[in-house]
PDB file of C-alpha atoms in Angstrom:
ATOM      1  CA  GLY L 596      10.867  12.252 -12.272  1.00 52.00           C
ATOM      2  CA  ALA L 597      11.271  12.859  -8.584  1.00 78.00           C
ATOM      3  CA  GLY L 598       8.459  10.544  -7.572  1.00 91.00           C
ATOM      4  CA  VAL L 599       5.427   8.597  -8.758  1.00 94.00           C
ATOM      5  CA  SER L 600       2.947  10.978 -10.339  1.00 95.00           C
ATOM      6  CA  GLN L 601      -0.768  10.268 -10.640  1.00 96.00           C
ATOM      7  CA  SER L 602      -3.416  12.247 -12.469  1.00 96.00           C
ATOM      8  CA  PRO L 603      -5.994  13.490 -12.024  1.00 97.00           C
ATOM      9  CA  ARG L 604      -5.761  14.045  -8.290  1.00 94.00           C
ATOM     10  CA  TYR L 605      -9.557  14.034  -8.022  1.00 96.00           C
ATOM     11  CA  LYS L 606     -12.151  12.651 -10.406  1.00 97.00           C
ATOM     12  CA  VAL L 607     -15.920  12.900 -10.140  1.00 97.00           C
ATOM     13  CA  ALA L 608     -17.899  10.678 -12.478  1.00 97.00           C
ATOM     14  CA  LYS L 609     -21.567  10.035 -13.008  1.00 97.00           C
ATOM     15  CA  ARG L 610     -22.594   6.421 -12.664  1.00 97.00           C
ATOM     16  CA  GLY L 611     -22.164   4.687 -15.993  1.00 97.00           C
ATOM     17  CA  GLN L 612     -19.346   6.902 -17.235  1.00 97.00           C
ATOM     18  CA  ASP L 613     -15.946   5.549 -18.222  1.00 97.00           C
ATOM     19  CA  VAL L 614     -12.845   6.922 -16.470  1.00 98.00           C
ATOM     20  CA  ALA L 615      -9.106   6.690 -17.106  1.00 98.00           C
ATOM     21  CA  LEU L 616      -6.528   7.157 -14.371  1.00 98.00           C
ATOM     22  CA  ARG L 617      -2.897   7.792 -15.223  1.00 98.00           C
ATOM     23  CA  CYS L 618       0.296   6.795 -13.452  1.00 98.00           C
ATOM     24  CA  ASP L 619       3.804   8.019 -14.253  1.00 97.00           C
ATOM     25  CA  PRO L 620       6.263   5.809 -12.360  1.00 96.00           C
ATOM     26  CA  ILE L 621       9.764   6.765 -11.313  1.00 94.00           C
ATOM     27  CA  SER L 622      12.091   6.653 -14.297  1.00 92.00           C
ATOM     28  CA  GLY L 623      13.798   3.270 -14.562  1.00 89.00           C
ATOM     29  CA  HIS L 624      11.333   1.436 -12.356  1.00 90.00           C
ATOM     30  CA  VAL L 625      10.260  -1.697 -14.181  1.00 88.00           C
ATOM     31  CA  SER L 626       7.637  -2.881 -11.696  1.00 88.00           C
ATOM     32  CA  LEU L 627       4.334  -1.065 -11.382  1.00 92.00           C
ATOM     33  CA  PHE L 628       1.376  -1.820  -9.137  1.00 92.00           C
ATOM     34  CA  TRP L 629      -2.178  -0.533  -8.836  1.00 96.00           C
ATOM     35  CA  TYR L 630      -4.040  -0.594  -5.527  1.00 95.00           C
ATOM     36  CA  GLN L 631      -7.569   0.393  -4.540  1.00 97.00           C
ATOM     37  CA  GLN L 632      -8.114   1.993  -1.129  1.00 94.00           C
ATOM     38  CA  ALA L 633     -11.682   2.306   0.065  1.00 94.00           C
ATOM     39  CA  LEU L 634     -12.503   4.806   2.803  1.00 90.00           C
ATOM     40  CA  GLY L 635     -11.191   3.594   6.147  1.00 85.00           C
ATOM     41  CA  GLN L 636      -9.529   0.520   4.666  1.00 89.00           C
ATOM     42  CA  GLY L 637      -6.033  -0.548   3.717  1.00 91.00           C
ATOM     43  CA  PRO L 638      -4.977  -0.593   0.072  1.00 93.00           C
ATOM     44  CA  GLU L 639      -6.021  -3.719  -1.817  1.00 93.00           C
ATOM     45  CA  PHE L 640      -4.014  -5.116  -4.709  1.00 91.00           C
ATOM     46  CA  LEU L 641      -5.461  -4.737  -8.185  1.00 94.00           C
ATOM     47  CA  THR L 642      -2.765  -5.559 -10.705  1.00 93.00           C
ATOM     48  CA  TYR L 643       0.992  -5.748 -11.336  1.00 89.00           C
ATOM     49  CA  PHE L 644       3.212  -5.045 -14.356  1.00 91.00           C
ATOM     50  CA  GLN L 645       6.811  -5.973 -15.040  1.00 89.00           C
ATOM     51  CA  ASN L 646       7.745  -3.605 -17.884  1.00 91.00           C
ATOM     52  CA  GLU L 647       4.841  -3.887 -20.332  1.00 94.00           C
ATOM     53  CA  ALA L 648       3.788  -7.345 -19.232  1.00 92.00           C
ATOM     54  CA  GLN L 649       0.817  -7.614 -16.906  1.00 93.00           C
ATOM     55  CA  LEU L 650       1.939 -10.501 -14.693  1.00 88.00           C
ATOM     56  CA  ASP L 651      -0.901 -10.499 -12.202  1.00 88.00           C
ATOM     57  CA  LYS L 652      -4.402  -9.096 -12.552  1.00 90.00           C
ATOM     58  CA  SER L 653      -6.041 -11.260  -9.955  1.00 89.00           C
ATOM     59  CA  GLY L 654      -7.164  -8.280  -7.887  1.00 91.00           C
ATOM     60  CA  LEU L 655      -9.235  -6.546 -10.568  1.00 95.00           C
ATOM     61  CA  PRO L 656     -12.767  -6.690  -9.162  1.00 94.00           C
ATOM     62  CA  SER L 657     -14.623  -7.102 -12.431  1.00 94.00           C
ATOM     63  CA  ASP L 658     -14.210  -7.082 -16.191  1.00 95.00           C
ATOM     64  CA  ARG L 659     -15.070  -3.370 -16.089  1.00 97.00           C
ATOM     65  CA  PHE L 660     -11.549  -2.748 -14.819  1.00 98.00           C
ATOM     66  CA  PHE L 661      -8.707  -2.756 -17.311  1.00 97.00           C
ATOM     67  CA  ALA L 662      -5.065  -1.700 -16.950  1.00 97.00           C
ATOM     68  CA  GLU L 663      -2.356  -1.245 -19.522  1.00 97.00           C
ATOM     69  CA  ARG L 664       1.278  -0.213 -19.744  1.00 97.00           C
ATOM     70  CA  PRO L 665       2.021  -0.435 -23.458  1.00 96.00           C
ATOM     71  CA  GLU L 666       5.577   0.917 -23.480  1.00 93.00           C
ATOM     72  CA  GLY L 667       6.638  -0.246 -20.047  1.00 91.00           C
ATOM     73  CA  SER L 668       6.494   3.207 -18.507  1.00 94.00           C
ATOM     74  CA  VAL L 669       3.236   5.137 -18.082  1.00 97.00           C
ATOM     75  CA  SER L 670       0.257   3.070 -17.021  1.00 98.00           C
ATOM     76  CA  THR L 671      -3.465   3.710 -17.323  1.00 98.00           C
ATOM     77  CA  LEU L 672      -6.198   2.157 -15.223  1.00 98.00           C
ATOM     78  CA  LYS L 673      -9.538   2.282 -16.990  1.00 98.00           C
ATOM     79  CA  ILE L 674     -12.883   1.698 -15.377  1.00 98.00           C
ATOM     80  CA  GLN L 675     -15.843   1.246 -17.668  1.00 97.00           C
ATOM     81  CA  ARG L 676     -19.459   1.947 -16.713  1.00 97.00           C
ATOM     82  CA  THR L 677     -18.502   3.190 -13.261  1.00 97.00           C
ATOM     83  CA  GLN L 678     -20.608   2.173 -10.281  1.00 97.00           C
ATOM     84  CA  GLN L 679     -20.908   3.801  -6.856  1.00 96.00           C
ATOM     85  CA  GLU L 680     -18.919   0.972  -5.280  1.00 96.00           C
ATOM     86  CA  ASP L 681     -15.955   1.986  -7.448  1.00 97.00           C
ATOM     87  CA  SER L 682     -15.572   5.149  -5.345  1.00 97.00           C
ATOM     88  CA  ALA L 683     -12.138   4.904  -3.717  1.00 97.00           C
ATOM     89  CA  VAL L 684      -8.608   6.206  -3.875  1.00 96.00           C
ATOM     90  CA  TYR L 685      -6.597   4.460  -6.572  1.00 97.00           C
ATOM     91  CA  LEU L 686      -2.904   4.215  -5.731  1.00 96.00           C
ATOM     92  CA  CYS L 687      -0.064   3.522  -8.086  1.00 96.00           C
ATOM     93  CA  ALA L 688       3.338   2.308  -6.910  1.00 93.00           C
ATOM     94  CA  SER L 689       6.572   1.520  -8.688  1.00 91.00           C
ATOM     95  CA  SER L 690       9.821  -0.205  -7.838  1.00 87.00           C
ATOM     96  CA  LEU L 691      13.001  -1.578  -9.270  1.00 81.00           C
ATOM     97  CA  PRO L 692      12.607  -5.185 -10.462  1.00 71.00           C
ATOM     98  CA  TYR L 693      10.358  -6.396  -7.748  1.00 62.00           C
ATOM     99  CA  GLY L 694      11.662  -8.889  -5.253  1.00 62.00           C
ATOM    100  CA  GLN L 695      10.284  -9.940  -1.933  1.00 55.00           C
ATOM    101  CA  GLY L 696      11.927  -7.190   0.047  1.00 59.00           C
ATOM    102  CA  GLU L 697      11.825  -4.463  -2.522  1.00 72.00           C
ATOM    103  CA  LYS L 698      10.601  -1.048  -1.495  1.00 79.00           C
ATOM    104  CA  LEU L 699       7.591   0.388  -3.283  1.00 85.00           C
ATOM    105  CA  PHE L 700       7.280   4.085  -4.005  1.00 90.00           C
ATOM    106  CA  PHE L 701       3.672   5.265  -3.937  1.00 92.00           C
ATOM    107  CA  GLY L 702       1.975   8.138  -5.661  1.00 93.00           C
ATOM    108  CA  SER L 703      -0.515  10.378  -3.867  1.00 92.00           C
ATOM    109  CA  GLY L 704      -3.405   8.605  -5.537  1.00 94.00           C
ATOM    110  CA  THR L 705      -6.478   9.525  -7.548  1.00 96.00           C
ATOM    111  CA  GLN L 706      -9.624   9.965  -5.494  1.00 96.00           C
ATOM    112  CA  LEU L 707     -12.563   8.744  -7.570  1.00 98.00           C
ATOM    113  CA  SER L 708     -16.091   9.667  -6.564  1.00 97.00           C
ATOM    114  CA  VAL L 709     -18.949   8.091  -8.508  1.00 97.00           C
ATOM    115  CA  LEU L 710     -22.276   9.864  -8.082  1.00 95.00           C
TER     116      LEU L 710
ATOM    117  CA  ALA X 202      -2.135 -17.425   1.391  1.00 72.00           C
ATOM    118  CA  GLN X 203      -1.023 -14.464   3.413  1.00 82.00           C
ATOM    119  CA  SER X 204      -2.784 -11.985   5.631  1.00 89.00           C
ATOM    120  CA  VAL X 205      -2.144  -9.222   8.110  1.00 93.00           C
ATOM    121  CA  THR X 206      -4.160  -8.279  11.177  1.00 96.00           C
ATOM    122  CA  GLN X 207      -3.692  -4.900  12.802  1.00 97.00           C
ATOM    123  CA  LEU X 208      -5.109  -5.362  16.240  1.00 95.00           C
ATOM    124  CA  ASP X 209      -6.123  -1.750  16.886  1.00 95.00           C
ATOM    125  CA  SER X 210      -7.972   0.482  14.457  1.00 95.00           C
ATOM    126  CA  HIS X 211      -7.192   3.567  16.549  1.00 97.00           C
ATOM    127  CA  VAL X 212      -4.447   4.325  19.072  1.00 98.00           C
ATOM    128  CA  SER X 213      -4.301   7.564  21.037  1.00 98.00           C
ATOM    129  CA  VAL X 214      -1.207   8.638  22.997  1.00 97.00           C
ATOM    130  CA  SER X 215       0.095  11.779  24.633  1.00 97.00           C
ATOM    131  CA  GLU X 216       3.096  13.570  23.199  1.00 97.00           C
ATOM    132  CA  GLY X 217       6.301  12.222  24.727  1.00 97.00           C
ATOM    133  CA  THR X 218       4.835   8.831  25.685  1.00 97.00           C
ATOM    134  CA  PRO X 219       5.632   5.499  24.012  1.00 98.00           C
ATOM    135  CA  VAL X 220       3.839   4.241  20.924  1.00 98.00           C
ATOM    136  CA  LEU X 221       2.877   0.608  20.290  1.00 98.00           C
ATOM    137  CA  LEU X 222       1.040  -0.406  17.110  1.00 98.00           C
ATOM    138  CA  ARG X 223       0.333  -4.119  16.945  1.00 98.00           C
ATOM    139  CA  CYS X 224       0.454  -6.374  13.896  1.00 97.00           C
ATOM    140  CA  ASN X 225       0.113 -10.127  13.437  1.00 96.00           C
ATOM    141  CA  TYR X 226       0.742 -11.846  10.127  1.00 93.00           C
ATOM    142  CA  SER X 227       0.053 -15.120   8.416  1.00 89.00           C
ATOM    143  CA  SER X 228       2.111 -16.407   5.495  1.00 79.00           C
ATOM    144  CA  SER X 229       2.755 -19.740   3.818  1.00 72.00           C
ATOM    145  CA  TYR X 230       6.304 -18.703   2.951  1.00 73.00           C
ATOM    146  CA  SER X 231       9.005 -16.824   4.817  1.00 76.00           C
ATOM    147  CA  PRO X 232       7.642 -13.320   4.540  1.00 81.00           C
ATOM    148  CA  SER X 233       9.039  -9.879   4.234  1.00 87.00           C
ATOM    149  CA  LEU X 234       7.240  -7.411   6.456  1.00 91.00           C
ATOM    150  CA  PHE X 235       6.894  -3.668   6.203  1.00 93.00           C
ATOM    151  CA  TRP X 236       5.377  -0.739   8.004  1.00 96.00           C
ATOM    152  CA  TYR X 237       4.122   2.142   5.867  1.00 95.00           C
ATOM    153  CA  VAL X 238       2.806   5.500   7.075  1.00 95.00           C
ATOM    154  CA  GLN X 239       0.183   7.608   5.338  1.00 93.00           C
ATOM    155  CA  HIS X 240      -0.235  11.272   6.209  1.00 90.00           C
ATOM    156  CA  PRO X 241      -3.380  13.030   4.993  1.00 83.00           C
ATOM    157  CA  ASN X 242      -3.265  13.818   1.277  1.00 76.00           C
ATOM    158  CA  LYS X 243       0.193  12.309   0.945  1.00 80.00           C
ATOM    159  CA  GLY X 244       1.497   9.094  -0.554  1.00 82.00           C
ATOM    160  CA  LEU X 245       2.376   6.044   1.500  1.00 90.00           C
ATOM    161  CA  GLN X 246       5.894   6.235   2.878  1.00 91.00           C
ATOM    162  CA  LEU X 247       8.022   3.288   3.956  1.00 91.00           C
ATOM    163  CA  LEU X 248       8.966   3.396   7.646  1.00 94.00           C
ATOM    164  CA  LEU X 249      10.934   0.154   7.843  1.00 93.00           C
ATOM    165  CA  LYS X 250      11.176  -3.361   6.492  1.00 90.00           C
ATOM    166  CA  TYR X 251      12.153  -6.831   7.664  1.00 90.00           C
ATOM    167  CA  THR X 252      13.670  -9.248   5.167  1.00 81.00           C
ATOM    168  CA  SER X 253      15.034 -12.158   7.254  1.00 75.00           C
ATOM    169  CA  ALA X 254      18.113 -10.373   8.526  1.00 74.00           C
ATOM    170  CA  ALA X 255      18.129  -8.892  12.036  1.00 83.00           C
ATOM    171  CA  THR X 256      14.849  -9.406  13.855  1.00 88.00           C
ATOM    172  CA  LEU X 257      14.927  -5.913  15.361  1.00 93.00           C
ATOM    173  CA  VAL X 258      14.535  -3.414  12.571  1.00 94.00           C
ATOM    174  CA  LYS X 259      15.159   0.291  12.895  1.00 94.00           C
ATOM    175  CA  GLY X 260      13.313   2.698  10.651  1.00 94.00           C
ATOM    176  CA  ILE X 261      12.966   6.393  10.043  1.00 93.00           C
ATOM    177  CA  ASN X 262      11.792   8.975  12.586  1.00 93.00           C
ATOM    178  CA  GLY X 263      12.775   6.835  15.584  1.00 96.00           C
ATOM    179  CA  PHE X 264      10.431   3.939  14.828  1.00 97.00           C
ATOM    180  CA  GLU X 265      11.465   0.322  15.180  1.00 97.00           C
ATOM    181  CA  ALA X 266       9.798  -3.073  14.921  1.00 97.00           C
ATOM    182  CA  GLU X 267      10.640  -6.550  16.129  1.00 94.00           C
ATOM    183  CA  PHE X 268       9.939  -9.680  14.116  1.00 93.00           C
ATOM    184  CA  LYS X 269       8.837 -12.535  16.391  1.00 93.00           C
ATOM    185  CA  LYS X 270       8.303 -15.712  14.414  1.00 89.00           C
ATOM    186  CA  SER X 271       7.003 -17.691  17.404  1.00 90.00           C
ATOM    187  CA  GLU X 272       4.264 -15.103  17.910  1.00 93.00           C
ATOM    188  CA  THR X 273       3.828 -14.265  14.205  1.00 93.00           C
ATOM    189  CA  SER X 274       4.017 -10.636  15.202  1.00 95.00           C
ATOM    190  CA  PHE X 275       5.699  -7.496  13.887  1.00 96.00           C
ATOM    191  CA  HIS X 276       4.743  -4.718  16.297  1.00 97.00           C
ATOM    192  CA  LEU X 277       5.810  -1.132  15.658  1.00 98.00           C
ATOM    193  CA  THR X 278       7.172   0.942  18.532  1.00 98.00           C
ATOM    194  CA  LYS X 279       8.589   4.368  19.257  1.00 98.00           C
ATOM    195  CA  PRO X 280       9.885   5.458  22.669  1.00 97.00           C
ATOM    196  CA  SER X 281       8.468   8.979  22.569  1.00 97.00           C
ATOM    197  CA  ALA X 282       5.630  10.190  20.375  1.00 97.00           C
ATOM    198  CA  HIS X 283       5.791  13.480  18.529  1.00 96.00           C
ATOM    199  CA  MET X 284       2.861  15.484  17.221  1.00 95.00           C
ATOM    200  CA  SER X 285       4.101  14.919  13.676  1.00 94.00           C
ATOM    201  CA  ASP X 286       3.669  11.147  14.132  1.00 96.00           C
ATOM    202  CA  ALA X 287      -0.116  11.489  13.893  1.00 96.00           C
ATOM    203  CA  ALA X 288      -1.067   9.514  10.777  1.00 96.00           C
ATOM    204  CA  GLU X 289      -2.418   6.196   9.517  1.00 96.00           C
ATOM    205  CA  TYR X 290      -0.017   3.255   9.805  1.00 97.00           C
ATOM    206  CA  PHE X 291      -0.186   0.099   7.717  1.00 96.00           C
ATOM    207  CA  CYS X 292       1.460  -3.241   8.384  1.00 96.00           C
ATOM    208  CA  VAL X 293       2.236  -5.066   5.139  1.00 93.00           C
ATOM    209  CA  VAL X 294       3.328  -8.609   4.333  1.00 90.00           C
ATOM    210  CA  SER X 295       5.027  -9.578   1.091  1.00 84.00           C
ATOM    211  CA  ALA X 296       5.329 -13.149   0.014  1.00 72.00           C
ATOM    212  CA  ARG X 297       5.835 -15.177  -3.129  1.00 66.00           C
ATOM    213  CA  THR X 298       2.630 -16.048  -4.934  1.00 60.00           C
ATOM    214  CA  GLY X 299       4.178 -18.377  -7.487  1.00 57.00           C
ATOM    215  CA  GLY X 300       6.999 -18.225 -10.008  1.00 56.00           C
ATOM    216  CA  SER X 301       8.725 -14.904  -9.635  1.00 57.00           C
ATOM    217  CA  ASN X 302       5.625 -13.036  -8.537  1.00 62.00           C
ATOM    218  CA  TYR X 303       5.203 -11.433  -5.163  1.00 70.00           C
ATOM    219  CA  LYS X 304       2.166  -9.826  -3.651  1.00 74.00           C
ATOM    220  CA  LEU X 305       1.896  -7.189  -0.934  1.00 83.00           C
ATOM    221  CA  THR X 306      -1.033  -7.533   1.414  1.00 88.00           C
ATOM    222  CA  PHE X 307      -1.940  -4.550   3.580  1.00 92.00           C
ATOM    223  CA  GLY X 308      -3.596  -4.527   6.963  1.00 94.00           C
ATOM    224  CA  LYS X 309      -6.641  -2.315   7.512  1.00 94.00           C
ATOM    225  CA  GLY X 310      -4.547   0.355   9.179  1.00 95.00           C
ATOM    226  CA  THR X 311      -4.155   1.914  12.623  1.00 97.00           C
ATOM    227  CA  LEU X 312      -4.909   5.586  13.066  1.00 96.00           C
ATOM    228  CA  LEU X 313      -2.456   7.134  15.518  1.00 97.00           C
ATOM    229  CA  THR X 314      -3.588  10.259  17.337  1.00 97.00           C
ATOM    230  CA  VAL X 315      -1.057  12.238  19.386  1.00 97.00           C
ATOM    231  CA  ASN X 316      -2.459  14.545  22.037  1.00 96.00           C
ATOM    232  CA  PRO X 317      -0.530  17.595  23.294  1.00 94.00           C
TER     233      PRO X 317
END
């Protein structure tokens, strides 16, 4: 596609509900990242995939957060039993095989509000 | 470990005047450094990047940044602000975390306001 696509654009969940956020990276991009951006803060790293392999998940805040990319393309970030502190914008980014200076292409994000 | 400090959370300038957004970094390895811009309801867009080539880096929309290793700084500048420059700006450091893995660390952002 033309860019990184994320859906839904907005998600409202009641506390305790499970949510699934989708990311469609740019075709051919093997590296995929998830970031969490709280209101008024910079994005914080959650997890990183190279193709279908999850190489780094050190940023996932708890075991309620789970990410997958089973076929090395589309990725889903799942949050179980959502809490109010999970409210944030979740950003997905993709790149060619990621090296130190590689440019990331970001989606517009999914804004999650947990009530 | 790596980190980024954006020294100003908010900068306000008049249209046509210079812009200076300050960033200091810390990295155990030779870093790559980036500036990204985020307009409301839009995705982050790369302005420019430094990857150990020329220390003065030119980016899009007239922005440039200078890498100063002795000061561990990577300040973003523009000679003349335009109304369309109003946005949130993020300084980002990328460094190796081990093996072939790299991690991008974002600063907290600087909100640039441009007054007519």
